[in-house]
Short mmCIF file of C-alpha atoms and ligand atoms in Angstrom, two decimals:
data_model
loop_
_atom_site.label_atom_id
_atom_site.label_comp_id
_atom_site.label_asym_id
_atom_site.label_seq_id
_atom_site.Cartn_x
_atom_site.Cartn_y
_atom_site.Cartn_z
CA MET F 1 30.99 -91.00 8.60
CA ILE F 2 33.19 -88.61 6.68
CA TYR F 3 34.30 -86.72 9.74
CA GLU F 4 35.94 -89.66 11.38
CA GLU F 5 38.06 -90.77 8.47
CA GLU F 6 41.17 -88.74 9.03
CA GLY F 7 43.49 -88.07 11.93
CA GLY F 8 43.22 -89.37 15.47
CA LEU F 9 42.07 -87.27 18.36
CA SER F 10 45.56 -87.14 19.78
CA ASP F 11 46.77 -85.15 16.74
CA ILE F 12 44.51 -82.27 17.49
CA LEU F 13 44.40 -82.27 21.25
CA LYS F 14 46.79 -79.69 22.42
CA GLU F 15 49.97 -80.91 24.01
CA LYS F 16 51.34 -78.11 26.17
CA SER F 17 54.19 -79.92 27.74
CA PRO F 18 57.63 -78.51 27.36
CA LEU F 19 59.46 -78.89 30.66
CA ASP F 20 58.78 -75.34 31.77
CA GLU F 21 55.08 -75.77 31.21
CA GLU F 22 55.12 -78.97 33.24
CA ASN F 23 56.88 -77.21 36.09
CA ASN F 24 54.41 -74.39 35.93
CA LEU F 25 51.57 -76.88 36.23
CA SER F 26 52.64 -77.70 39.74
CA LEU F 27 52.62 -74.00 40.63
CA ARG F 28 49.14 -73.45 39.26
CA PRO F 29 46.31 -73.25 41.76
CA LYS F 30 43.96 -76.23 41.53
CA LYS F 31 40.95 -74.70 43.26
CA LEU F 32 39.28 -71.30 43.16
CA SER F 33 40.00 -70.90 46.87
CA GLU F 34 43.76 -71.06 46.08
CA TYR F 35 43.51 -68.57 43.24
CA ILE F 36 45.08 -65.19 43.99
CA GLY F 37 43.92 -62.00 42.27
CA GLN F 38 41.21 -61.32 39.66
CA ASP F 39 38.84 -61.15 42.64
CA LYS F 40 35.72 -60.11 40.78
CA ILE F 41 36.13 -62.80 38.14
CA VAL F 42 36.75 -65.48 40.76
CA GLU F 43 33.70 -64.37 42.74
CA THR F 44 31.36 -64.49 39.74
CA LEU F 45 32.76 -67.88 38.70
CA LYS F 46 32.13 -69.25 42.20
CA ILE F 47 28.50 -68.19 41.95
CA ALA F 48 28.05 -69.61 38.43
CA ILE F 49 29.65 -72.92 39.43
CA GLU F 50 27.62 -73.31 42.60
CA ALA F 51 24.39 -72.50 40.77
CA ALA F 52 25.14 -74.98 37.98
CA LEU F 53 26.04 -77.70 40.50
CA GLN F 54 22.81 -77.11 42.41
CA ARG F 55 20.79 -77.39 39.21
CA LYS F 56 22.88 -80.39 38.07
CA GLU F 57 23.46 -78.64 34.76
CA PRO F 58 26.65 -77.90 32.87
CA LEU F 59 28.06 -74.43 33.25
CA ASP F 60 27.35 -71.84 30.57
CA HIS F 61 30.01 -71.43 27.87
CA ILE F 62 32.77 -69.07 29.03
CA LEU F 63 35.13 -66.79 27.11
CA PHE F 64 38.32 -65.52 28.78
CA ASN F 65 40.06 -62.62 27.10
CA GLY F 66 43.40 -61.09 28.01
CA PRO F 67 47.16 -61.08 27.48
CA PRO F 68 49.15 -64.34 27.83
CA GLY F 69 50.13 -65.64 31.24
CA LEU F 70 47.27 -64.14 33.24
CA GLY F 71 45.54 -67.42 34.09
CA LYS F 72 43.03 -68.21 31.33
CA THR F 73 44.14 -71.85 31.02
CA THR F 74 44.50 -72.18 34.78
CA LEU F 75 40.93 -70.99 35.30
CA ALA F 76 39.62 -73.47 32.72
CA HIS F 77 41.32 -76.35 34.57
CA ILE F 78 40.03 -75.11 37.92
CA ILE F 79 36.48 -74.81 36.59
CA ALA F 80 36.51 -78.42 35.33
CA SER F 81 37.88 -79.59 38.64
CA GLU F 82 35.31 -77.61 40.67
CA MET F 83 32.53 -78.98 38.47
CA GLY F 84 33.92 -82.50 38.96
CA THR F 85 34.28 -83.08 35.21
CA LYS F 86 36.98 -83.86 32.66
CA ILE F 87 38.69 -81.18 30.60
CA ILE F 88 39.59 -81.75 26.98
CA THR F 89 41.97 -79.15 25.59
CA SER F 90 42.72 -78.01 22.08
CA SER F 91 43.53 -74.77 20.32
CA GLY F 92 42.20 -72.72 17.42
CA PRO F 93 45.10 -73.47 15.04
CA ALA F 94 45.05 -77.21 15.91
CA LEU F 95 41.43 -77.54 14.78
CA GLU F 96 42.08 -77.47 11.06
CA LYS F 97 39.02 -79.27 9.74
CA GLY F 98 35.39 -79.68 10.75
CA GLY F 99 36.18 -83.33 11.37
CA ASP F 100 38.77 -82.43 14.00
CA LEU F 101 36.10 -80.71 16.02
CA MET F 102 33.49 -83.41 15.40
CA GLY F 103 35.86 -86.06 16.69
CA ILE F 104 36.25 -84.25 19.98
CA LEU F 105 32.64 -83.18 20.44
CA THR F 106 31.16 -86.59 19.76
CA HIS F 107 33.43 -88.20 22.35
CA MET F 108 32.59 -85.82 25.17
CA GLU F 109 30.64 -86.92 28.22
CA LYS F 110 27.95 -85.00 30.04
CA GLY F 111 29.27 -81.84 31.68
CA ASP F 112 32.80 -82.13 30.24
CA VAL F 113 34.74 -78.93 29.68
CA PHE F 114 36.11 -78.38 26.19
CA PHE F 115 38.86 -75.78 26.35
CA ILE F 116 39.94 -74.04 23.14
CA ASP F 117 43.01 -71.87 23.54
CA GLU F 118 43.61 -69.09 20.99
CA ILE F 119 40.03 -69.49 19.89
CA HIS F 120 40.35 -66.41 17.65
CA ARG F 121 42.56 -68.52 15.35
CA ILE F 122 39.95 -71.18 14.69
CA PRO F 123 39.30 -71.54 10.92
CA LYS F 124 35.96 -70.14 9.76
CA ILE F 125 34.79 -73.51 8.44
CA VAL F 126 35.38 -75.13 11.83
CA GLU F 127 33.81 -72.22 13.67
CA GLU F 128 30.53 -72.81 11.86
CA PHE F 129 30.34 -76.32 13.28
CA LEU F 130 30.65 -74.84 16.73
CA TYR F 131 27.46 -72.79 16.52
CA PRO F 132 24.92 -75.66 16.75
CA ALA F 133 27.23 -77.50 19.14
CA MET F 134 27.22 -74.57 21.54
CA GLU F 135 23.60 -73.59 21.10
CA ASP F 136 21.72 -76.89 20.71
CA PHE F 137 24.34 -79.47 21.76
CA ALA F 138 24.14 -80.98 18.29
CA VAL F 139 26.34 -81.31 15.24
CA ASP F 140 25.21 -81.60 11.67
CA PHE F 141 26.90 -84.32 9.64
CA ILE F 142 26.81 -83.59 5.92
CA PHE F 143 26.74 -86.47 3.43
CA ASP F 144 27.33 -86.03 -0.30
CA LYS F 145 27.55 -82.76 -2.13
CA GLY F 146 25.38 -80.44 -4.21
CA VAL F 147 21.81 -81.57 -4.91
CA HIS F 148 22.42 -84.90 -3.18
CA ALA F 149 23.62 -83.29 0.05
CA ARG F 150 21.90 -84.65 3.14
CA THR F 151 22.48 -83.71 6.72
CA HIS F 152 22.07 -85.78 9.80
CA ARG F 153 21.82 -84.10 13.17
CA TYR F 154 23.81 -85.87 15.85
CA ARG F 155 22.97 -85.11 19.47
CA LEU F 156 25.83 -84.27 21.82
CA GLU F 157 26.04 -84.56 25.56
CA PRO F 158 25.64 -81.12 27.14
CA PHE F 159 29.09 -79.64 27.67
CA THR F 160 30.81 -76.39 28.54
CA LEU F 161 33.01 -74.66 26.00
CA ILE F 162 35.69 -72.46 27.50
CA GLY F 163 37.47 -70.27 24.98
CA ALA F 164 40.63 -68.30 25.66
CA THR F 165 41.80 -65.45 23.49
CA THR F 166 44.31 -62.65 23.53
CA ARG F 167 42.18 -60.79 21.01
CA ALA F 168 38.45 -60.98 21.57
CA GLY F 169 38.09 -58.30 18.88
CA LEU F 170 39.04 -60.86 16.23
CA LEU F 171 36.19 -63.21 17.18
CA SER F 172 33.19 -63.09 14.87
CA SER F 173 30.10 -61.77 16.58
CA PRO F 174 28.08 -65.01 16.12
CA LEU F 175 30.78 -66.86 18.04
CA ARG F 176 31.20 -64.18 20.70
CA GLU F 177 27.46 -64.03 21.28
CA ARG F 178 27.25 -67.74 22.03
CA PHE F 179 29.25 -67.41 25.23
CA GLY F 180 27.05 -66.91 28.29
CA ILE F 181 29.92 -65.57 30.38
CA THR F 182 32.71 -63.34 29.04
CA ARG F 183 35.50 -62.12 31.28
CA ASP F 184 38.46 -59.84 30.54
CA LEU F 185 41.53 -60.66 32.60
CA ASP F 186 43.66 -57.68 33.47
CA PHE F 187 47.25 -57.43 34.67
CA TYR F 188 47.70 -58.31 38.35
CA VAL F 189 48.43 -55.69 40.98
CA GLU F 190 51.78 -55.94 42.76
CA LYS F 191 50.23 -56.98 46.06
CA ASP F 192 48.70 -60.08 44.44
CA LEU F 193 51.92 -60.91 42.57
CA VAL F 194 53.83 -60.79 45.86
CA ARG F 195 51.38 -63.36 47.27
CA ILE F 196 51.74 -65.51 44.15
CA VAL F 197 55.56 -65.41 44.37
CA LYS F 198 55.46 -66.38 48.05
CA ARG F 199 53.00 -69.20 47.38
CA SER F 200 55.17 -70.54 44.54
CA ALA F 201 58.32 -70.22 46.66
CA ALA F 202 56.64 -72.33 49.35
CA ILE F 203 55.75 -75.00 46.75
CA LEU F 204 59.32 -74.94 45.40
CA GLU F 205 60.60 -75.07 48.99
CA VAL F 206 62.83 -72.03 48.67
CA ALA F 207 63.19 -69.51 51.51
CA ILE F 208 62.12 -66.02 50.49
CA GLU F 209 61.92 -62.73 52.36
CA GLN F 210 59.03 -60.30 51.84
CA GLU F 211 61.34 -57.78 50.14
CA GLY F 212 62.77 -60.46 47.88
CA ALA F 213 59.25 -61.42 46.81
CA PHE F 214 58.46 -57.76 46.20
CA GLU F 215 61.49 -57.26 43.92
CA ILE F 216 60.39 -60.22 41.82
CA ALA F 217 56.74 -59.14 41.78
CA ARG F 218 57.43 -55.63 40.59
CA ARG F 219 59.46 -56.92 37.66
CA ALA F 220 56.82 -59.45 36.65
CA ARG F 221 54.93 -57.26 34.16
CA GLY F 222 51.68 -57.80 36.04
CA THR F 223 51.80 -61.46 34.95
CA PRO F 224 51.89 -64.56 37.20
CA ARG F 225 53.60 -66.68 34.54
CA VAL F 226 56.43 -64.14 34.39
CA ALA F 227 56.56 -63.94 38.19
CA ASN F 228 57.00 -67.71 38.44
CA ARG F 229 59.62 -67.74 35.70
CA LEU F 230 61.63 -65.00 37.40
CA LEU F 231 61.28 -66.77 40.74
CA LYS F 232 62.93 -69.85 39.25
CA ARG F 233 65.87 -67.85 37.93
CA VAL F 234 66.30 -66.12 41.28
CA ARG F 235 66.06 -69.47 43.04
CA ASP F 236 68.96 -70.78 40.91
CA TYR F 237 71.03 -67.71 41.73
CA ALA F 238 70.22 -67.93 45.43
CA GLN F 239 71.14 -71.62 45.49
CA VAL F 240 74.53 -71.10 43.84
CA ARG F 241 75.51 -67.71 45.24
CA ALA F 242 73.53 -67.07 48.43
CA GLN F 243 72.90 -70.17 50.50
CA GLY F 244 69.50 -70.64 48.91
CA ARG F 245 67.76 -67.71 50.56
CA ILE F 246 65.99 -65.07 48.43
CA THR F 247 66.59 -61.67 50.00
CA LYS F 248 66.04 -58.29 48.37
CA ALA F 249 69.71 -58.06 47.34
CA VAL F 250 69.71 -61.59 45.90
CA ALA F 251 66.58 -60.89 43.82
CA VAL F 252 67.95 -57.56 42.54
CA GLU F 253 71.32 -59.08 41.57
CA ALA F 254 69.83 -62.16 39.95
CA LEU F 255 67.35 -60.20 37.86
CA ALA F 256 69.92 -57.61 36.79
CA LEU F 257 71.99 -60.54 35.53
CA GLU F 258 68.94 -61.63 33.50
CA GLY F 259 68.87 -58.17 31.87
CA ILE F 260 65.57 -57.23 33.50
CA ASP F 261 65.30 -53.67 34.75
CA GLU F 262 63.29 -52.44 37.71
CA HIS F 263 60.19 -52.02 35.54
CA GLY F 264 60.40 -55.62 34.40
CA LEU F 265 61.50 -54.59 30.91
CA GLY F 266 64.04 -56.67 29.04
CA GLU F 267 66.20 -56.24 25.94
CA THR F 268 63.31 -56.68 23.50
CA ASP F 269 61.23 -54.03 25.22
CA ARG F 270 64.10 -51.54 25.24
CA LYS F 271 64.84 -52.30 21.60
CA LEU F 272 61.21 -51.68 20.72
CA LEU F 273 61.12 -48.34 22.55
CA GLY F 274 64.47 -47.33 21.07
CA THR F 275 63.26 -48.19 17.57
CA ILE F 276 60.16 -46.03 17.88
CA ILE F 277 62.23 -43.13 19.20
CA LEU F 278 65.27 -43.35 16.95
CA ASN F 279 64.02 -44.91 13.72
CA TYR F 280 60.59 -43.31 13.73
CA LYS F 281 61.25 -40.04 15.57
CA GLY F 282 59.13 -41.15 18.52
CA GLY F 283 56.22 -42.27 16.32
CA PRO F 284 53.48 -42.66 15.45
CA VAL F 285 54.52 -45.82 13.64
CA GLY F 286 52.25 -48.56 12.31
CA ILE F 287 52.45 -51.96 13.95
CA GLU F 288 53.48 -53.71 10.72
CA ALA F 289 56.37 -51.30 10.06
CA LEU F 290 57.52 -51.66 13.65
CA ALA F 291 57.30 -55.46 13.50
CA SER F 292 59.30 -55.63 10.32
CA THR F 293 62.01 -53.26 11.57
CA LEU F 294 62.33 -55.33 14.74
CA GLN F 295 62.00 -58.59 12.78
CA ILE F 296 59.31 -59.80 15.15
CA GLU F 297 55.98 -61.25 14.04
CA SER F 298 53.32 -58.59 14.37
CA ASP F 299 51.08 -61.01 16.31
CA VAL F 300 53.80 -61.48 18.92
CA LEU F 301 54.25 -57.74 19.14
CA LEU F 302 50.52 -57.19 19.54
CA ASP F 303 49.71 -60.07 21.87
CA VAL F 304 52.83 -60.57 23.95
CA ILE F 305 55.15 -57.57 24.00
CA GLU F 306 52.98 -54.51 23.55
CA PRO F 307 50.17 -54.97 26.13
CA TYR F 308 52.37 -54.38 29.15
CA LEU F 309 54.20 -51.46 27.50
CA LEU F 310 50.80 -49.85 26.87
CA LYS F 311 49.55 -50.63 30.36
CA SER F 312 52.66 -49.23 32.02
CA GLY F 313 52.62 -46.12 29.85
CA PHE F 314 55.86 -46.54 27.88
CA VAL F 315 53.95 -46.78 24.60
CA ILE F 316 50.90 -44.82 23.56
CA ARG F 317 48.45 -46.14 20.98
CA THR F 318 47.03 -43.53 18.60
CA SER F 319 44.88 -43.86 15.50
CA GLN F 320 48.03 -43.36 13.39
CA GLY F 321 50.10 -45.97 15.21
CA ARG F 322 52.33 -46.37 18.27
CA LYS F 323 54.19 -43.52 19.94
CA ALA F 324 56.88 -43.56 22.60
CA SER F 325 55.86 -41.72 25.76
CA GLU F 326 58.02 -39.27 27.73
CA LYS F 327 58.53 -42.11 30.18
CA ALA F 328 60.14 -44.15 27.38
CA TYR F 329 62.57 -41.34 26.53
CA ALA F 330 63.46 -41.04 30.22
CA LEU F 331 63.99 -44.80 30.50
CA LEU F 332 66.47 -44.82 27.63
CA ASP F 333 68.00 -41.49 28.64
CA ILE F 334 67.22 -39.94 25.30
CA PRO F 335 66.34 -36.24 25.29
CA LEU F 336 62.82 -35.56 24.09
CA GLY F 337 64.04 -34.22 20.72
CA GLY F 338 65.63 -37.63 20.08
CA GLU F 339 69.25 -38.25 19.32
CA PRO F 340 71.07 -41.32 18.04
CA GLY F 341 72.83 -43.02 20.91
CA LEU F 342 70.99 -46.29 20.81
CA PHE F 343 70.71 -48.68 23.66
CA ASP F 344 74.00 -48.45 25.42
CA ARG F 345 72.65 -47.38 28.77
CA SER F 346 76.05 -46.88 30.38
CA LYS F 347 76.97 -44.38 27.64
CA SER F 348 73.66 -42.58 27.60
CA LYS F 349 73.78 -42.11 31.39
CA ARG F 350 76.81 -39.84 30.90
CA ARG F 351 74.85 -37.43 28.75
CA PRO F 352 73.78 -34.23 30.47
N1 ADE L 1 50.15 -69.23 40.10
C1 ADE L 1 49.97 -68.69 38.90
N2 ADE L 1 48.89 -67.89 38.92
C2 ADE L 1 48.37 -67.94 40.15
C3 ADE L 1 47.27 -67.32 40.79
N3 ADE L 1 46.48 -66.49 40.14
N4 ADE L 1 47.05 -67.61 42.07
C4 ADE L 1 47.86 -68.44 42.72
N5 ADE L 1 48.92 -69.02 42.19
C5 ADE L 1 49.19 -68.78 40.91
#
């Protein structure tokens, strides 16, 4: 059995457990009824889950697409829990060889959820093993090479694959087409983020006023993970400086101290906007050039930093590259013609 020779399962199962991630786990909703926002997606998942349970069948394979922190992993865990099954998690880059995948698939029980994060980064050779697994619940073991090659088809228990990606466009079409349900997660509206912040504050047992929750929510870049992270920083500040209560003033002060402005933008965002304006005359500038000037990996720029800047209209994407919008010039107090003055906001404020 060539696929079971190397590496234990534990090597390739994804361990997402730095302390922050563990803390976040407790803030994550465990049931669809606790999930706030993404109403349409939640509604269609409820229907799909109920139908599958009634038929006593596993759920169709599901692909979640969208920027980080919007709840793709959370939804995968909730789905497994609502289906009453186990979840086995891995990620595209962790699945290096066909054998890695085989090891997981052949150990799965009926109805289990197999969650692959960053599925767009799965190596091509591994991806090809996924096709029969997804379509026929079978894997083909290959023995020997060349003219002596023989294959043996191994039946799998029916399972549900849930893939998460920040870039569905990078998935090959054969893989994309094998998902029965595909959902794009979008940034959360402020109203939902306020509810998420208040729910998390209740779990963390910290007192919060409506306006305090609102100040955190509107700086959260449309992203629950960011909202929860900011809440924890504000909680620290409130505990040490304000008798533990999160009011509007406490939230504003704490987040200013973190370098986060009222749009939720931080140093990196302002540096990016300033670079487009000052180094590239407002753009357009190609993503690779921008990444190398900023000394940030282009994937991080594309997947993590840029989506919210595009969504909130500070950056415009054109066929020639990225441009800074008028809103970006206004944010940095740079006149539309552009003028070196860089990121010292206190100085630039004094300009006429
Ligand atoms: N915590 C993080 N994301 C959440 C969500 N969508 N609903 C409720 N709590 C959350």
